[in-house]
Short mmCIF file of C-alpha atoms in Angstrom, two decimals:
data_model
loop_
_atom_site.label_atom_id
_atom_site.label_comp_id
_atom_site.label_asym_id
_atom_site.label_seq_id
_atom_site.Cartn_x
_atom_site.Cartn_y
_atom_site.Cartn_z
CA MET A 1 58.58 -33.28 121.27
CA PRO A 2 57.62 -32.50 124.89
CA ASP A 3 54.52 -30.49 125.33
CA ILE A 4 54.94 -26.64 125.71
CA LEU A 5 53.43 -25.56 129.02
CA LEU A 6 51.32 -22.39 128.74
CA LYS A 7 49.71 -22.00 132.23
CA ASN A 8 46.52 -20.98 130.66
CA GLN A 9 44.09 -22.19 128.03
CA CYS A 10 45.06 -21.92 124.39
CA PHE A 11 42.63 -20.77 121.92
CA ASP A 12 44.59 -20.57 118.72
CA LEU A 13 48.02 -21.07 117.33
CA ALA A 14 50.23 -20.18 114.35
CA PHE A 15 53.48 -21.20 112.88
CA HIS A 16 56.02 -18.89 111.44
CA PRO A 17 56.41 -19.42 107.65
CA ALA A 18 60.19 -19.21 107.50
CA HIS A 19 61.44 -19.89 111.07
CA ASP A 20 61.04 -22.73 113.65
CA GLN A 21 58.72 -20.58 115.83
CA VAL A 22 55.20 -21.00 116.94
CA TYR A 23 52.76 -18.63 118.56
CA ALA A 24 49.88 -19.29 120.99
CA GLY A 25 46.82 -16.94 121.99
CA LEU A 26 45.60 -17.51 125.48
CA LEU A 27 42.44 -17.20 127.43
CA THR A 28 44.09 -14.43 129.42
CA GLY A 29 44.69 -12.18 126.43
CA GLU A 30 48.47 -13.18 126.48
CA ILE A 31 50.24 -13.98 123.05
CA LYS A 32 53.36 -16.09 123.52
CA GLY A 33 56.12 -16.85 121.07
CA PHE A 34 58.28 -20.02 121.30
CA SER A 35 61.17 -21.28 119.34
CA TYR A 36 61.70 -25.07 118.85
CA ASP A 37 64.35 -27.30 117.12
CA ASP A 38 64.29 -30.90 115.83
CA ALA A 39 65.70 -32.25 119.05
CA GLY A 40 62.51 -31.42 120.89
CA ASP A 41 63.76 -28.43 122.90
CA SER A 42 61.67 -25.22 122.96
CA SER A 43 62.22 -21.89 124.58
CA GLU A 44 59.92 -18.82 125.07
CA ALA A 45 60.68 -16.10 122.64
CA PHE A 46 58.41 -13.40 124.04
CA THR A 47 55.14 -12.69 125.78
CA VAL A 48 52.86 -9.80 125.09
CA ARG A 49 49.47 -9.04 126.55
CA PRO A 50 47.57 -6.36 124.41
CA THR A 51 44.29 -7.04 126.29
CA LYS A 52 43.02 -8.72 129.21
CA ARG A 53 40.17 -10.42 127.40
CA SER A 54 40.81 -13.77 125.63
CA CYS A 55 42.75 -13.91 122.36
CA ARG A 56 40.60 -16.06 120.18
CA GLY A 57 42.38 -16.13 116.78
CA LEU A 58 45.84 -15.85 115.33
CA ALA A 59 47.18 -15.41 111.73
CA ILE A 60 50.66 -14.44 110.37
CA ASP A 61 51.45 -12.98 106.99
CA LYS A 62 53.31 -14.66 104.10
CA ASP A 63 56.76 -13.41 105.16
CA GLY A 64 56.19 -13.62 108.89
CA SER A 65 56.74 -9.89 109.61
CA GLN A 66 53.33 -9.36 111.14
CA LEU A 67 51.34 -11.48 113.43
CA PHE A 68 47.63 -10.53 113.66
CA ALA A 69 45.41 -11.31 116.72
CA VAL A 70 41.67 -11.02 117.35
CA THR A 71 40.17 -10.79 120.74
CA LYS A 72 36.81 -11.06 122.64
CA ASP A 73 36.80 -7.19 123.23
CA LYS A 74 36.32 -6.86 119.38
CA THR A 75 39.88 -5.62 118.73
CA LEU A 76 42.33 -6.39 116.03
CA HIS A 77 45.98 -6.30 117.05
CA THR A 78 49.13 -6.26 114.78
CA ILE A 79 52.25 -7.68 116.49
CA ASP A 80 55.91 -7.59 115.27
CA PRO A 81 57.12 -11.18 116.04
CA ARG A 82 60.72 -10.16 115.89
CA LEU A 83 60.39 -7.56 118.58
CA GLY A 84 57.51 -9.16 120.45
CA LYS A 85 55.64 -5.83 120.62
CA VAL A 86 52.19 -4.59 119.55
CA ILE A 87 52.63 -2.14 116.56
CA ASP A 88 49.01 -1.47 115.73
CA THR A 89 45.55 -1.69 117.39
CA LYS A 90 42.19 -1.28 115.71
CA ALA A 91 39.64 -0.96 118.67
CA GLU A 92 35.96 -1.84 117.98
CA ALA A 93 36.85 -3.41 114.68
CA HIS A 94 33.62 -5.31 115.00
CA ASP A 95 30.22 -4.83 116.78
CA SER A 96 30.58 -8.28 118.45
CA PRO A 97 33.43 -10.32 119.72
CA ILE A 98 35.88 -11.47 116.89
CA ASN A 99 36.27 -15.11 116.52
CA ARG A 100 38.58 -15.84 113.53
CA VAL A 101 41.32 -14.12 111.51
CA VAL A 102 43.13 -15.28 108.32
CA THR A 103 45.51 -13.58 105.91
CA CYS A 104 44.62 -13.33 102.31
CA MET A 105 46.50 -11.28 99.64
CA PRO A 106 49.42 -9.18 100.63
CA GLN A 107 48.18 -6.28 102.78
CA MET A 108 44.87 -7.97 103.13
CA ILE A 109 43.31 -9.86 106.01
CA ALA A 110 39.87 -11.11 106.98
CA THR A 111 38.15 -11.25 110.28
CA GLY A 112 34.81 -13.02 111.41
CA ASP A 113 32.68 -12.40 114.41
CA ASP A 114 30.14 -14.02 116.61
CA ASP A 115 27.22 -12.56 114.69
CA GLY A 116 28.43 -14.01 111.20
CA ILE A 117 29.97 -10.68 110.03
CA VAL A 118 33.01 -11.03 107.79
CA LYS A 119 35.23 -7.96 107.21
CA LEU A 120 38.27 -7.39 104.92
CA TRP A 121 41.06 -5.18 106.16
CA ASP A 122 44.12 -3.44 104.88
CA PRO A 123 46.41 -3.27 107.81
CA ARG A 124 47.80 0.02 106.73
CA VAL A 125 44.47 1.85 107.10
CA SER A 126 42.28 2.14 110.04
CA THR A 127 38.88 1.19 108.55
CA HIS A 128 37.71 -2.07 106.94
CA ILE A 129 37.55 -2.35 103.13
CA ARG A 130 34.16 -4.10 102.91
CA ALA A 131 31.90 -6.26 105.04
CA TYR A 132 29.90 -9.38 104.13
CA THR A 133 26.69 -10.05 106.05
CA ARG A 134 25.27 -13.15 104.49
CA HIS A 135 25.79 -15.44 107.62
CA PHE A 136 23.71 -15.02 110.66
CA ASP A 137 25.61 -17.28 113.21
CA PHE A 138 29.29 -17.35 114.34
CA ILE A 139 32.06 -17.59 112.01
CA SER A 140 33.87 -20.87 112.79
CA ASP A 141 36.83 -20.93 110.31
CA PHE A 142 38.21 -19.58 107.10
CA LEU A 143 40.09 -21.00 104.03
CA TRP A 144 41.88 -18.92 101.55
CA LEU A 145 41.91 -20.24 97.92
CA GLU A 146 45.01 -18.58 96.13
CA ASP A 147 44.14 -19.70 92.58
CA LYS A 148 40.86 -17.80 92.46
CA LYS A 149 41.63 -15.21 95.19
CA SER A 150 38.65 -16.40 97.08
CA LEU A 151 37.87 -16.58 100.78
CA VAL A 152 35.69 -19.29 102.05
CA SER A 153 33.93 -18.97 105.47
CA THR A 154 32.08 -21.62 107.48
CA SER A 155 29.51 -20.82 110.14
CA GLY A 156 27.33 -22.12 112.76
CA ASP A 157 24.30 -21.35 110.66
CA GLY A 158 25.08 -24.58 108.63
CA THR A 159 26.36 -22.91 105.47
CA LEU A 160 29.62 -21.91 103.81
CA THR A 161 30.07 -18.72 101.81
CA VAL A 162 32.63 -18.03 98.94
CA MET A 163 33.80 -14.47 98.50
CA ASP A 164 35.94 -12.89 95.78
CA VAL A 165 37.95 -10.42 97.74
CA ARG A 166 38.84 -8.52 94.39
CA ALA A 167 35.31 -7.71 93.68
CA LYS A 168 33.75 -4.65 95.24
CA LYS A 169 30.45 -6.14 95.67
CA THR A 170 29.44 -7.00 99.22
CA GLU A 171 27.60 -10.08 98.16
CA PRO A 172 29.35 -13.48 98.04
CA ILE A 173 29.74 -15.27 94.70
CA ALA A 174 28.32 -18.57 96.15
CA GLN A 175 26.79 -20.00 99.34
CA SER A 176 25.83 -23.54 100.01
CA ILE A 177 22.33 -24.74 101.01
CA ASP A 178 21.64 -25.23 104.68
CA GLN A 179 23.54 -28.51 105.68
CA GLU A 180 21.28 -28.99 108.72
CA ASP A 181 24.46 -29.12 110.81
CA GLU A 182 26.88 -26.52 112.18
CA MET A 183 29.97 -26.24 110.04
CA LEU A 184 33.03 -25.86 112.36
CA SER A 185 36.31 -26.43 110.38
CA ILE A 186 37.48 -26.52 106.86
CA ALA A 187 40.58 -27.44 104.82
CA ALA A 188 41.49 -28.06 101.13
CA ILE A 189 42.87 -31.29 99.59
CA LYS A 190 43.56 -32.78 96.01
CA GLN A 191 45.35 -29.66 94.91
CA ASN A 192 42.47 -27.46 96.25
CA SER A 193 39.94 -29.13 94.03
CA LYS A 194 38.16 -30.77 96.96
CA ILE A 195 37.03 -29.08 100.29
CA VAL A 196 36.63 -31.04 103.45
CA VAL A 197 34.36 -29.48 106.21
CA GLY A 198 34.03 -30.73 109.83
CA THR A 199 30.74 -30.62 111.39
CA GLN A 200 28.96 -30.76 114.84
CA LEU A 201 27.60 -34.20 114.25
CA GLY A 202 31.05 -35.63 113.48
CA MET A 203 30.53 -36.04 109.76
CA LEU A 204 33.10 -34.86 107.12
CA SER A 205 31.35 -33.13 104.23
CA VAL A 206 33.27 -33.11 100.96
CA PHE A 207 32.64 -30.33 98.39
CA ASN A 208 33.96 -30.54 94.79
CA ARG A 209 34.69 -27.18 93.49
CA LYS A 210 33.97 -28.20 89.89
CA SER A 211 30.45 -29.18 90.93
CA GLY A 212 29.87 -26.10 92.58
CA TRP A 213 29.23 -24.97 96.22
CA ASP A 214 25.57 -25.71 96.61
CA ASP A 215 25.92 -28.95 98.40
CA CYS A 216 28.52 -31.49 99.31
CA VAL A 217 29.22 -34.52 97.12
CA ASP A 218 30.16 -36.91 99.78
CA ARG A 219 29.80 -37.37 103.63
CA VAL A 220 32.44 -39.36 105.50
CA PRO A 221 31.32 -40.75 108.88
CA GLY A 222 33.34 -42.19 111.62
CA HIS A 223 33.90 -39.52 114.38
CA PRO A 224 31.75 -39.98 117.43
CA GLN A 225 31.67 -36.27 118.42
CA SER A 226 32.01 -32.96 116.51
CA VAL A 227 35.04 -32.27 114.22
CA ASP A 228 36.14 -28.93 115.58
CA ALA A 229 39.50 -28.56 113.76
CA ILE A 230 41.02 -29.86 110.45
CA ALA A 231 44.53 -29.45 109.01
CA THR A 232 45.76 -30.59 105.52
CA ILE A 233 48.72 -33.00 105.89
CA THR A 234 49.30 -34.26 102.36
CA ASP A 235 47.29 -34.03 99.09
CA ASP A 236 44.77 -36.65 100.30
CA VAL A 237 45.41 -36.91 104.10
CA ILE A 238 43.95 -34.65 106.73
CA ALA A 239 44.31 -34.34 110.49
CA THR A 240 41.12 -34.02 112.44
CA GLY A 241 40.57 -32.74 115.99
CA SER A 242 37.39 -33.99 117.68
CA SER A 243 35.55 -33.16 120.98
CA ASP A 244 36.49 -36.51 122.20
CA GLY A 245 40.04 -35.39 122.62
CA PHE A 246 41.63 -37.65 119.85
CA ILE A 247 43.72 -36.34 116.88
CA ARG A 248 43.15 -38.61 113.83
CA MET A 249 44.73 -39.07 110.53
CA VAL A 250 41.88 -39.56 107.78
CA GLN A 251 42.59 -40.20 104.03
CA ILE A 252 39.95 -38.78 101.71
CA LEU A 253 39.03 -40.16 98.44
CA PRO A 254 39.53 -43.07 99.00
CA ASN A 255 38.17 -42.76 102.45
CA LYS A 256 40.09 -44.52 105.17
CA LEU A 257 40.90 -43.89 108.84
CA LEU A 258 44.65 -44.24 109.08
CA GLY A 259 44.77 -44.04 112.88
CA VAL A 260 45.20 -41.79 115.95
CA VAL A 261 48.25 -39.75 116.35
CA GLY A 262 47.75 -37.81 119.54
CA ASP A 263 45.21 -36.88 122.27
CA HIS A 264 44.49 -34.16 124.79
CA GLY A 265 42.85 -36.59 127.28
CA GLU A 266 39.27 -35.72 128.05
CA PHE A 267 39.59 -32.15 126.50
CA PRO A 268 38.29 -31.29 123.06
CA VAL A 269 40.87 -30.59 120.32
CA GLU A 270 39.77 -27.16 119.00
CA ARG A 271 42.66 -25.94 116.78
CA LEU A 272 45.21 -27.73 114.50
CA LYS A 273 48.01 -26.06 112.52
CA LEU A 274 50.81 -27.63 110.45
CA SER A 275 54.40 -26.34 110.62
CA ARG A 276 56.23 -24.91 107.57
CA ASP A 277 58.07 -28.11 106.89
CA GLY A 278 55.14 -30.34 107.42
CA LYS A 279 56.80 -32.13 110.35
CA TRP A 280 55.11 -30.75 113.46
CA LEU A 281 51.30 -30.71 113.91
CA GLY A 282 50.26 -28.23 116.57
CA SER A 283 47.15 -28.66 118.58
CA ALA A 284 45.24 -26.59 121.13
CA SER A 285 42.78 -27.65 123.83
CA HIS A 286 41.54 -26.83 127.30
CA ASP A 287 44.53 -28.51 129.04
CA GLU A 288 46.87 -25.48 129.04
CA ILE A 289 49.49 -26.99 126.81
CA LEU A 290 50.62 -26.58 123.21
CA LYS A 291 51.07 -30.00 121.86
CA LEU A 292 53.50 -30.59 118.99
CA THR A 293 53.10 -34.06 117.32
CA ASP A 294 55.66 -35.41 114.85
CA VAL A 295 53.37 -36.33 111.98
CA GLY A 296 56.21 -36.82 109.57
CA ASN A 297 57.41 -39.98 111.29
CA ALA A 298 53.83 -41.13 111.67
CA LEU A 299 53.14 -40.97 107.95
CA GLU A 300 56.52 -42.73 107.21
CA ASP A 301 55.53 -45.61 109.64
CA SER A 302 52.17 -45.93 107.98
CA ASP A 303 53.65 -46.21 104.48
CA GLU A 304 56.13 -49.00 105.74
CA ASP A 305 53.13 -50.83 107.32
CA ASP A 306 51.22 -50.58 103.97
CA ASP A 307 54.23 -51.76 101.99
CA ASP A 308 54.71 -54.73 104.32
CA THR A 309 50.90 -55.62 104.07
CA ARG A 310 51.06 -55.41 100.26
CA SER A 311 54.17 -57.62 100.11
CA GLN A 312 52.60 -60.22 102.29
CA THR A 313 49.47 -60.26 100.40
CA HIS A 314 51.26 -60.63 97.18
CA GLN A 315 53.35 -63.62 98.41
CA SER A 316 50.13 -65.30 99.75
CA GLU A 317 48.32 -64.95 96.47
CA SER A 318 51.31 -66.24 94.58
CA VAL A 319 51.05 -69.50 96.46
CA ASP A 320 47.44 -69.99 97.34
CA GLY A 321 45.81 -67.80 94.87
CA PRO A 322 43.87 -64.68 95.51
CA SER A 323 42.56 -64.37 99.14
CA GLU A 324 38.89 -63.73 99.81
CA ARG A 325 37.86 -60.79 101.85
CA GLU A 326 38.07 -61.91 105.51
CA THR A 327 35.77 -59.29 106.94
CA PRO A 328 32.57 -58.39 105.01
CA MET A 329 31.83 -54.76 104.64
CA PRO A 330 29.06 -53.75 107.00
CA GLU A 331 25.71 -52.59 105.73
CA ASP A 332 25.12 -48.75 105.33
CA LEU A 333 24.54 -47.07 108.57
CA VAL A 334 21.63 -44.44 108.92
CA VAL A 335 22.71 -41.41 110.95
CA SER A 336 19.89 -39.14 111.96
CA ARG A 337 19.84 -35.93 113.77
CA THR A 338 17.25 -37.46 115.97
CA ASN A 339 19.95 -39.41 117.63
CA ARG A 340 20.83 -36.41 119.61
CA LYS A 341 17.47 -36.69 121.43
CA ARG A 342 17.98 -40.19 122.71
CA SER A 343 18.40 -40.70 126.46
CA ALA A 344 21.68 -41.68 127.96
CA GLN A 345 20.04 -45.14 128.93
CA GLU A 346 19.29 -45.97 125.32
CA SER A 347 22.92 -45.01 124.52
CA ASP A 348 24.34 -47.46 127.08
CA GLU A 349 22.18 -50.33 125.45
CA ASN A 350 23.89 -49.86 122.06
CA GLU A 351 25.87 -53.09 121.30
CA GLU A 352 28.42 -51.28 119.11
CA ASP A 353 30.20 -48.07 120.26
CA LEU A 354 31.80 -45.69 117.70
CA GLU A 355 34.07 -44.06 120.22
CA THR A 356 37.78 -44.89 119.70
CA THR A 357 38.79 -45.86 123.22
CA ALA A 358 39.92 -49.14 121.87
CA LEU A 359 42.66 -47.44 119.81
CA GLU A 360 46.12 -47.34 121.20
CA VAL A 361 47.43 -43.79 121.22
CA LYS A 362 51.14 -43.42 120.22
CA GLN A 363 52.74 -40.24 120.16
CA GLY A 364 55.45 -41.05 117.60
CA GLY A 365 53.34 -43.02 115.22
CA ILE A 366 49.90 -44.18 114.03
CA SER A 367 48.10 -46.91 115.90
CA GLU A 368 46.26 -49.47 113.88
CA PRO A 369 42.40 -49.86 114.49
CA PRO A 370 41.53 -53.19 116.13
CA ALA A 371 40.94 -56.17 113.88
CA ARG A 372 37.43 -57.55 113.37
CA ASP A 373 37.00 -61.17 114.61
CA THR A 374 36.21 -63.00 111.42
CA ASN A 375 34.27 -65.68 113.15
CA ASP A 376 31.62 -63.24 114.12
CA ASP A 377 28.45 -63.25 112.16
CA PRO A 378 28.66 -59.90 110.26
CA SER A 379 24.89 -59.73 109.85
CA SER A 380 24.64 -59.47 113.73
CA SER A 381 25.79 -55.88 113.60
CA SER A 382 24.34 -54.69 110.40
CA ASP A 383 21.05 -53.88 112.16
CA LEU A 384 22.51 -51.64 114.79
CA GLU A 385 22.18 -47.99 114.48
CA PRO A 386 25.07 -46.28 116.38
CA GLU A 387 24.52 -43.35 118.51
CA ILE A 388 26.57 -40.23 117.95
CA GLU A 389 27.11 -38.11 121.18
CA VAL A 390 26.99 -34.51 120.46
CA PRO A 391 28.48 -32.20 123.18
CA LYS A 392 27.37 -28.71 123.54
CA LYS A 393 29.70 -26.28 121.82
CA LYS A 394 31.08 -23.53 124.15
CA GLN A 395 30.95 -20.93 121.37
CA ALA A 396 27.94 -22.07 119.57
CA LYS A 397 24.85 -19.92 120.01
CA LYS A 398 21.34 -20.96 120.03
CA ARG A 399 20.01 -21.71 116.57
CA LYS A 400 18.05 -18.82 115.07
CA LYS A 401 15.82 -20.94 112.98
CA SER A 402 14.26 -24.29 113.08
CA LYS A 403 15.73 -27.10 111.15
CA LYS A 404 14.05 -30.15 109.58
CA SER A 405 15.38 -33.43 110.66
CA ARG A 406 16.79 -35.45 107.92
CA SER A 407 18.73 -38.67 107.34
CA ALA A 408 21.89 -39.22 105.52
CA ASP A 409 22.89 -42.51 104.05
CA VAL A 410 26.49 -42.85 104.83
CA SER A 411 29.19 -45.44 104.43
CA GLY A 412 30.10 -47.52 107.52
CA PHE A 413 33.69 -48.10 106.86
CA PHE A 414 34.77 -46.52 110.30
CA SER A 415 32.47 -48.90 112.15
CA GLY A 416 35.40 -50.74 113.48
CA LEU A 417 36.18 -47.86 115.87
#
């Protein structure tokens, strides 16, 4: 599908749950609605500008009758997407600019601001239901868990918090320990039993709900820069948006990079949303376009390639016997937060680069990672410690407490990038 031109930077997007419509919140405070079809054609449905300050977050309710928008001027707006008009405004909803909004139960939404305050709202009343103050840095993302009626928030303070919205207490039911890294995005997989969190250092942290929320049970490396956005594609496949501008497909448990499905050039991918039918993946960046990528075809192409590979392997084994692994697995890589303090000169001297510039980006399908030369001595690269470039987050505030440097032993199965 051709990109939808917006003429201004897009901060967030939302798909209608019942119709082929998508909404975008812009830097100028405008909220635009677009209709699209399978042929790739799109048309503007409405434009409304409830404020001149930036629209930072969008969320739509279950039946698509109300679109909620939060803005930098601390206001919560309710829009009727059928009419394209603002039907309710809650001024000064927070004491600081609002960063995120999500729909929970019917007639209940949640908002999070730059100071880490989370508030629950009933759109029918003018005041909030209750407020949670456990975070002390910006709220980066929300995840709603329908089975337990729980709201999970991630924050720049390095923790995630779980709140039971049915309880009247203002204390969360769980909070993770400090992960020593800003937590920027969140998504659920494996029938909501596993939670994947994207971080500033480019690590994917996996939480197991059965094991509790104290700490993650696995860390998946591979992204050279921060993972700003995550969207669930299938039960074990997620799409990630990174500061390096690439949109990747990643399989979790087993962990595997499936490939790159899109990019926004040199601009960071800050928001990802999946359409109601799972066909279109919407992405927002700084390039003033709303990109819709056909991930349905991409996954089909990936499945066909996997089937062909398994068939060829089976035929080879039937004649010559089981083949040995051609490319030895690299040794574990040690990724330390002290890498961020290295100079640019030291970075240029690294013999192995984790960035994915070698990947061929294909809009309609998944590009395969480059094959490793089997004639190379695998031990020659095992001693290398790759550097992770960490960009400065535009919304991230100065850390309010010092953090101890720690190292995490992580698997190097993405080292081919």
